JSON list of C-alpha atoms in Angstrom, two decimals:
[
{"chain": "O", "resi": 1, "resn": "UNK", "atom": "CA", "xyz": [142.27, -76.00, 201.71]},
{"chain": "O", "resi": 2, "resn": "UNK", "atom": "CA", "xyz": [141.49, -72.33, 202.08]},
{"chain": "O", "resi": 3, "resn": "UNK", "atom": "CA", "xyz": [138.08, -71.27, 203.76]},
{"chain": "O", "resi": 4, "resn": "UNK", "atom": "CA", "xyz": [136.01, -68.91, 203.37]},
{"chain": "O", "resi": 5, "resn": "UNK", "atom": "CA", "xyz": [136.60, -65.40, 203.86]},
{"chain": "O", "resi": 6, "resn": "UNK", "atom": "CA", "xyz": [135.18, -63.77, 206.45]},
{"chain": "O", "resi": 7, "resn": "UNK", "atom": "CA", "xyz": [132.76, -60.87, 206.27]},
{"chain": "O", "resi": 8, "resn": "UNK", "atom": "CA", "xyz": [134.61, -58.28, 208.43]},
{"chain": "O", "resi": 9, "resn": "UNK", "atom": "CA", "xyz": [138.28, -58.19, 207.19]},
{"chain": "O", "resi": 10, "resn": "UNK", "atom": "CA", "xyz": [139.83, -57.25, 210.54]},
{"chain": "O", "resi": 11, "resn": "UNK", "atom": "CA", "xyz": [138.01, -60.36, 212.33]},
{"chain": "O", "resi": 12, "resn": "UNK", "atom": "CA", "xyz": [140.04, -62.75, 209.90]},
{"chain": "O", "resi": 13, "resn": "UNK", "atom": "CA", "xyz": [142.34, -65.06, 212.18]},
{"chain": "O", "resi": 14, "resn": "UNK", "atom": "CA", "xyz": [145.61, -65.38, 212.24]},
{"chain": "O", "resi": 15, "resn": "UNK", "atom": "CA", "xyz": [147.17, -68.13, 210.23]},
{"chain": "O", "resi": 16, "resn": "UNK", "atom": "CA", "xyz": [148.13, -71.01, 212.65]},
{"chain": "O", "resi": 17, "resn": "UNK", "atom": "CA", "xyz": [151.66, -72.15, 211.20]},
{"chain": "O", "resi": 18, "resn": "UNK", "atom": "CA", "xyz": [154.47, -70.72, 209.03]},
{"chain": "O", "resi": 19, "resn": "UNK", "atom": "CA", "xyz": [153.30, -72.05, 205.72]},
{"chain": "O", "resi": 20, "resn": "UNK", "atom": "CA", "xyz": [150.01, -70.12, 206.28]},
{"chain": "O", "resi": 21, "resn": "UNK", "atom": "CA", "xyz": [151.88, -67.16, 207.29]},
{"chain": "O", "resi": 22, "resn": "UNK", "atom": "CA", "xyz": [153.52, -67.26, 204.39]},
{"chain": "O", "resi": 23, "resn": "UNK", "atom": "CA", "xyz": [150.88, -68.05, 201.71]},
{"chain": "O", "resi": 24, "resn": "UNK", "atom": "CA", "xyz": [149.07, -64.95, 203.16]},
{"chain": "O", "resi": 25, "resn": "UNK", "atom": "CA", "xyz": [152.24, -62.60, 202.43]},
{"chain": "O", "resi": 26, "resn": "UNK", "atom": "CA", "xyz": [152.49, -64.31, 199.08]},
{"chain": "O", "resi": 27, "resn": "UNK", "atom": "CA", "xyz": [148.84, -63.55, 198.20]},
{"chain": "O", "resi": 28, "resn": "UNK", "atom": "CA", "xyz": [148.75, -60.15, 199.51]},
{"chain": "O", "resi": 29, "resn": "UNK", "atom": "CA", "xyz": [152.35, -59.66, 197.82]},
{"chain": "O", "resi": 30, "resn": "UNK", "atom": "CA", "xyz": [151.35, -60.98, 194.64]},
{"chain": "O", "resi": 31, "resn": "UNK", "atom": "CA", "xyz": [148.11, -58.43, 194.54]},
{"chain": "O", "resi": 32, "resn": "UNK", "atom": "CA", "xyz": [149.72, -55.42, 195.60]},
{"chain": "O", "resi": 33, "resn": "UNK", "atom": "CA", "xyz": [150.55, -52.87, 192.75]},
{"chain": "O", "resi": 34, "resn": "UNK", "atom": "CA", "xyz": [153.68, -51.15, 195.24]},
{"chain": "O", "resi": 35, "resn": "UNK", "atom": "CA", "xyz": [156.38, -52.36, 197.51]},
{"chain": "O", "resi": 36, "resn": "UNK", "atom": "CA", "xyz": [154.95, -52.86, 200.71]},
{"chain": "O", "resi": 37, "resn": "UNK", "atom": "CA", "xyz": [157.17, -52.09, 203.77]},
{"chain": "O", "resi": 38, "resn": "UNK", "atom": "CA", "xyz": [157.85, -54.47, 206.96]},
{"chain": "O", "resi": 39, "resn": "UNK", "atom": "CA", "xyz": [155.12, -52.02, 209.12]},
{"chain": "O", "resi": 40, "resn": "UNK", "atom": "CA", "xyz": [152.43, -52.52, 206.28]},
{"chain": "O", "resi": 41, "resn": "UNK", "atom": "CA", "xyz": [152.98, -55.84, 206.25]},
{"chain": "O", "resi": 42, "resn": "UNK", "atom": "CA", "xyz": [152.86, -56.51, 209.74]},
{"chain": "O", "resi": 43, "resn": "UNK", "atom": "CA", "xyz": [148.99, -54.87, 209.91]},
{"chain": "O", "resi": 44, "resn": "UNK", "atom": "CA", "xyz": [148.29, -57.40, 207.74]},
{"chain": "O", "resi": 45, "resn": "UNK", "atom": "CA", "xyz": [148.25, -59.64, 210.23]},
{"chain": "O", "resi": 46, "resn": "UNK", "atom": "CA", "xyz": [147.04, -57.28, 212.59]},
{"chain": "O", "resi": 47, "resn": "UNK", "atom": "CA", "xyz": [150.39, -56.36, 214.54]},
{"chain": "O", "resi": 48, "resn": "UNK", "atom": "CA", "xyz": [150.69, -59.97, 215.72]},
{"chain": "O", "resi": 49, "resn": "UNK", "atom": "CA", "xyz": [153.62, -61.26, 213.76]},
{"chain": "O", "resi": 50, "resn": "UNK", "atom": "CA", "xyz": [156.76, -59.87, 214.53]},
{"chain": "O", "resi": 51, "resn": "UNK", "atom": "CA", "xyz": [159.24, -58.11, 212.32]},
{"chain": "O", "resi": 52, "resn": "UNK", "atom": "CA", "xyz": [161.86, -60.37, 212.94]},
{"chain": "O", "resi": 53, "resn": "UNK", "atom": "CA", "xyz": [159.23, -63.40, 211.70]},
{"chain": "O", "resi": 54, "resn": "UNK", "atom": "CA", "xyz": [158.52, -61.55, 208.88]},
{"chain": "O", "resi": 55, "resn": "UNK", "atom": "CA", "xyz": [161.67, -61.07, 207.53]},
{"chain": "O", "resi": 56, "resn": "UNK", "atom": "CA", "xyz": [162.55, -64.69, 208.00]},
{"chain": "O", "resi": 57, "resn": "UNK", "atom": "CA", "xyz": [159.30, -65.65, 206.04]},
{"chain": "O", "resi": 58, "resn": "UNK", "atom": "CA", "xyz": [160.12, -63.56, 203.53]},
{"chain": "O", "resi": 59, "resn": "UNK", "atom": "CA", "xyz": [163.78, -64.70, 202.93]},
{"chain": "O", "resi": 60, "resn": "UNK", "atom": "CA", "xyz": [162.27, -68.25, 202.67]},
{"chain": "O", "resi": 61, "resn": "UNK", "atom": "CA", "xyz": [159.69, -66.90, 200.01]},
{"chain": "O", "resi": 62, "resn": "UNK", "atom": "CA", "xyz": [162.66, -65.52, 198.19]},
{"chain": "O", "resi": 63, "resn": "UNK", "atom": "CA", "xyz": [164.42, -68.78, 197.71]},
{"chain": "O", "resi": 64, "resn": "UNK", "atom": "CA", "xyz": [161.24, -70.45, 196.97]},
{"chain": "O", "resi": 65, "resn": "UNK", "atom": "CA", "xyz": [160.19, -68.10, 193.77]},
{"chain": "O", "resi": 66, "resn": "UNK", "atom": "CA", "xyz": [164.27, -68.32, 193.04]},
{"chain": "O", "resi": 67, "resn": "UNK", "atom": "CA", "xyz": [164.43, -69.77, 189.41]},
{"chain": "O", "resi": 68, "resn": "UNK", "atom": "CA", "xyz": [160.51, -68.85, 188.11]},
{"chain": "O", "resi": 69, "resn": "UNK", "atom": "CA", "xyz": [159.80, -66.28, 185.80]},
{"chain": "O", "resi": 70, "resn": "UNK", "atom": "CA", "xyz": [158.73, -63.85, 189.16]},
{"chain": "O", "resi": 71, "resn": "UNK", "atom": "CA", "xyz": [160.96, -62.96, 192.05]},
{"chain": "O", "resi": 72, "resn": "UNK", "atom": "CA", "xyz": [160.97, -61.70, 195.04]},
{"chain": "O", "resi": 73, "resn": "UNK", "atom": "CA", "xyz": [162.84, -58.73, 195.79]},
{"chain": "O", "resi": 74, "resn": "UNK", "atom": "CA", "xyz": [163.84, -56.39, 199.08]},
{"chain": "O", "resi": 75, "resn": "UNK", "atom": "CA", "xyz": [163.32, -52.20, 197.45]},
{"chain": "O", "resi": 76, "resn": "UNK", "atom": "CA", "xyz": [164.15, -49.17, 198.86]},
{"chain": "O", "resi": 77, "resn": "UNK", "atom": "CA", "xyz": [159.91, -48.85, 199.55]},
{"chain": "O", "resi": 78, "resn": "UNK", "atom": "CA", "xyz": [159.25, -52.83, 200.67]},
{"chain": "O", "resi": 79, "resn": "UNK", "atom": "CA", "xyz": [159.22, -55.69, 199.25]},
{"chain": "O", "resi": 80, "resn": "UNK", "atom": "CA", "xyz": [157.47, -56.92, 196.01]},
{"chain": "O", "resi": 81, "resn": "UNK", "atom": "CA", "xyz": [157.20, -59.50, 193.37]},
{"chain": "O", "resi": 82, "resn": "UNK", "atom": "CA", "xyz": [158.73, -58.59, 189.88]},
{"chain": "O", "resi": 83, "resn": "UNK", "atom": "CA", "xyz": [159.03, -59.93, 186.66]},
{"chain": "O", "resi": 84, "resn": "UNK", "atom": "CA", "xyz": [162.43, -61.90, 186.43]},
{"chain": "O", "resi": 85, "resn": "UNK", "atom": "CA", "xyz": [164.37, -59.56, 183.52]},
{"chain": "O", "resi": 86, "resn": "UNK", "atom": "CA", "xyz": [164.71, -62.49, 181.07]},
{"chain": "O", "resi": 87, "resn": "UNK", "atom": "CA", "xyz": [161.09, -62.37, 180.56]},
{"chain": "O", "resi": 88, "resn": "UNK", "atom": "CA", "xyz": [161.22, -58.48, 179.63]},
{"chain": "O", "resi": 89, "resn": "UNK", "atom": "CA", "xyz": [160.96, -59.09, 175.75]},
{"chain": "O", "resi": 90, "resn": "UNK", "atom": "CA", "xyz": [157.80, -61.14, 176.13]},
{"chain": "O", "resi": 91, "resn": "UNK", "atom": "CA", "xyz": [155.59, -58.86, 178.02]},
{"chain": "O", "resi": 92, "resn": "UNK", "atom": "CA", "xyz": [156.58, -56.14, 176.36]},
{"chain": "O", "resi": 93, "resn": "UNK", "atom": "CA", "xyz": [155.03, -57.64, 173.14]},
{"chain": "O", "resi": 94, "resn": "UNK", "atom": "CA", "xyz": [152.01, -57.90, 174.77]},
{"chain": "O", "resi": 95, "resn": "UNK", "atom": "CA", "xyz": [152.42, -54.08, 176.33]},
{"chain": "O", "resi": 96, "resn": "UNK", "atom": "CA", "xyz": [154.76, -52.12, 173.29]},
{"chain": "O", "resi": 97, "resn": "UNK", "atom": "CA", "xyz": [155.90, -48.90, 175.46]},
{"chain": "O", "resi": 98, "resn": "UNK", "atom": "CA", "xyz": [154.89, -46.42, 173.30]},
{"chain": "O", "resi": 99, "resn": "UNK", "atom": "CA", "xyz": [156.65, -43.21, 172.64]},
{"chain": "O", "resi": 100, "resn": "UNK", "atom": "CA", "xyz": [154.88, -40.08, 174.59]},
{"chain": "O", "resi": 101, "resn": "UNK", "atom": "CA", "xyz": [152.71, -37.87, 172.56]},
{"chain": "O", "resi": 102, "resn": "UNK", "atom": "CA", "xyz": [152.76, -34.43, 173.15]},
{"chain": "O", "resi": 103, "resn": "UNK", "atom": "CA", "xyz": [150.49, -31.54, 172.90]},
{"chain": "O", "resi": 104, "resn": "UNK", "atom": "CA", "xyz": [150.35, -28.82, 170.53]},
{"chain": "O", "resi": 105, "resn": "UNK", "atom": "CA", "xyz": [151.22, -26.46, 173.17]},
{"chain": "O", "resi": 106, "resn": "UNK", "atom": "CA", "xyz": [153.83, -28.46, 174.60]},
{"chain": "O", "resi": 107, "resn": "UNK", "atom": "CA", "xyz": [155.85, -28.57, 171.24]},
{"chain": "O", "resi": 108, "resn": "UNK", "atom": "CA", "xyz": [155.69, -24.35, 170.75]},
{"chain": "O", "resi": 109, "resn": "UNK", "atom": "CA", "xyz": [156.51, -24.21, 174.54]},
{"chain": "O", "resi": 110, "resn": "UNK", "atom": "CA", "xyz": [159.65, -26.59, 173.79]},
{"chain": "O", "resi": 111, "resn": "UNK", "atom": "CA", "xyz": [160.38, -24.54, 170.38]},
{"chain": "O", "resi": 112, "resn": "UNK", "atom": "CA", "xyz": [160.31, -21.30, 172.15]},
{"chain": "O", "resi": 113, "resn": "UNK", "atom": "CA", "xyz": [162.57, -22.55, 174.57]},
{"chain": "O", "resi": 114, "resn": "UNK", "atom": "CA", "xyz": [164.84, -24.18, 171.99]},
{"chain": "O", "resi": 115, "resn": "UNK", "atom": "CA", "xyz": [164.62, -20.59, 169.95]},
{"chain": "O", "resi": 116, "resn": "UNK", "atom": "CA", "xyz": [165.32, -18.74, 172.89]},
{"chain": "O", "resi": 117, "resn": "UNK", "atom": "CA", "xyz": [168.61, -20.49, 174.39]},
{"chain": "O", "resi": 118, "resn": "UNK", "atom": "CA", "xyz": [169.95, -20.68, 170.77]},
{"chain": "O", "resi": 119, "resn": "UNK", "atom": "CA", "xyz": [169.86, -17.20, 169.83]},
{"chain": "O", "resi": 120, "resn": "UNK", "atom": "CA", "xyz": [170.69, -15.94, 173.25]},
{"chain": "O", "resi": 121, "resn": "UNK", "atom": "CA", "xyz": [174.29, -15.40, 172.78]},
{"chain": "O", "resi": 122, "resn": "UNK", "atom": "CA", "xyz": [174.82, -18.16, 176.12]},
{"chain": "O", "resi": 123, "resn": "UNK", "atom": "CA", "xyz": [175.33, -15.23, 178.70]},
{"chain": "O", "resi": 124, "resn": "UNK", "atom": "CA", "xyz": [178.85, -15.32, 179.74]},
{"chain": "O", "resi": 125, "resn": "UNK", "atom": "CA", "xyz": [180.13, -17.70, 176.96]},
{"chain": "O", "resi": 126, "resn": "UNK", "atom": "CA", "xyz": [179.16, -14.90, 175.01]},
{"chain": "O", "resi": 127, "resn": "UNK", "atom": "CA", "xyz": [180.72, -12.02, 176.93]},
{"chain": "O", "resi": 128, "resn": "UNK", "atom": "CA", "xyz": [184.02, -14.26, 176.41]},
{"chain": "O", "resi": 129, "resn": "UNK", "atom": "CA", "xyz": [183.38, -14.59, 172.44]},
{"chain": "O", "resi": 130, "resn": "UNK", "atom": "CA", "xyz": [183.32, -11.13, 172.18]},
{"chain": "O", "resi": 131, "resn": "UNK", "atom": "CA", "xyz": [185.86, -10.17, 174.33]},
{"chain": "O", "resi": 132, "resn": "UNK", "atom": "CA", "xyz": [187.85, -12.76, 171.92]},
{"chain": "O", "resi": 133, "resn": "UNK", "atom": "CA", "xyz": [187.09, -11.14, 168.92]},
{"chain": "O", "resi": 134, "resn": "UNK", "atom": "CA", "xyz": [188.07, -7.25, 170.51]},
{"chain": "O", "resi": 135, "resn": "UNK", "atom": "CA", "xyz": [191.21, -8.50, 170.87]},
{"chain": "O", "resi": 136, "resn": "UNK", "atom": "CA", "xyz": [191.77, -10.29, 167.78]},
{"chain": "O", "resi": 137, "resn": "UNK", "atom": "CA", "xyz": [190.72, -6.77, 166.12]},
{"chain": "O", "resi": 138, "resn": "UNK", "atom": "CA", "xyz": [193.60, -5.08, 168.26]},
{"chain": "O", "resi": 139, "resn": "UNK", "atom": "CA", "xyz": [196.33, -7.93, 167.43]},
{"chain": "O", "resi": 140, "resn": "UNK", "atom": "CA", "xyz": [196.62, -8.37, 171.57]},
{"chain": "O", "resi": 141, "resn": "UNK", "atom": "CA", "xyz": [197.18, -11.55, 172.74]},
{"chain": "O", "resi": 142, "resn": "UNK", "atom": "CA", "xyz": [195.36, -11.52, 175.78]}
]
């Protein structure tokens, strides 16, 4: 049964056996809104636990969360829980992505930009269009 957390954060004691170990990464996994990397992990438990641990406890957090709708995954940035892709469709009728909205001046930036490349004559595309028709006009071939 969990205790009581301590008042000072950084006196908090480190978890006795592997199962705490890992219920702590799980919890501070689960909360995190990034990735968190092997070093960030480790000050979790204040620099005590090494890498090599770490990975192992994570690996066996992997294959326990294999099969629920949340897994754990290894990312460029860390490691972090995500939503297993089969369950896509349901949160995202709870959270519709809606389409951006833009700004009045974004649009007439955009249009000018649209006006501009279109009536520009494309630089050397258009050298070679002319060149193409002033030898058309002269019946050469090229």
């Amino acid at each position: 049964m969990p205790t009581a957390a301590p008042d000072n954060p950084a006196s908090a004691a480190l978890p006795a056996s592997p199962e705490e170990l890992k219920q702590v990464l799980e919890a501070v996994l689960l909360s995190a809104r990034e990735p968190l990397s092997l070093p960030e992990l480790r000050k979790v438990f204040a620099d005590e636990v090494a890498t090599d641990v770490l990975r192992l406890l994570l690996e066996e957090l992997r294959r326990e969360w294999q099969g629920r709708p949340l897994e754990l995954l290894p990312v460029a940035s860390g490691w972090r829980f995500r939503t297993r892709a089969e369950f896509m469709p349901y949160l995202e009728r709870l959270h519709p992505e809606k389409p951006p909205r833009y700004s009045r001046a974004v649009l007439e930036t955009l249009a000018i930009i649209a006006y501009r490349q279109a009536g520009g004559g494309g630089g050397r595309q258009g050298d070679r269009a002319g060149r193409h028709r002033r030898d058309g006009r002269r019946g050469g071939g090229g």
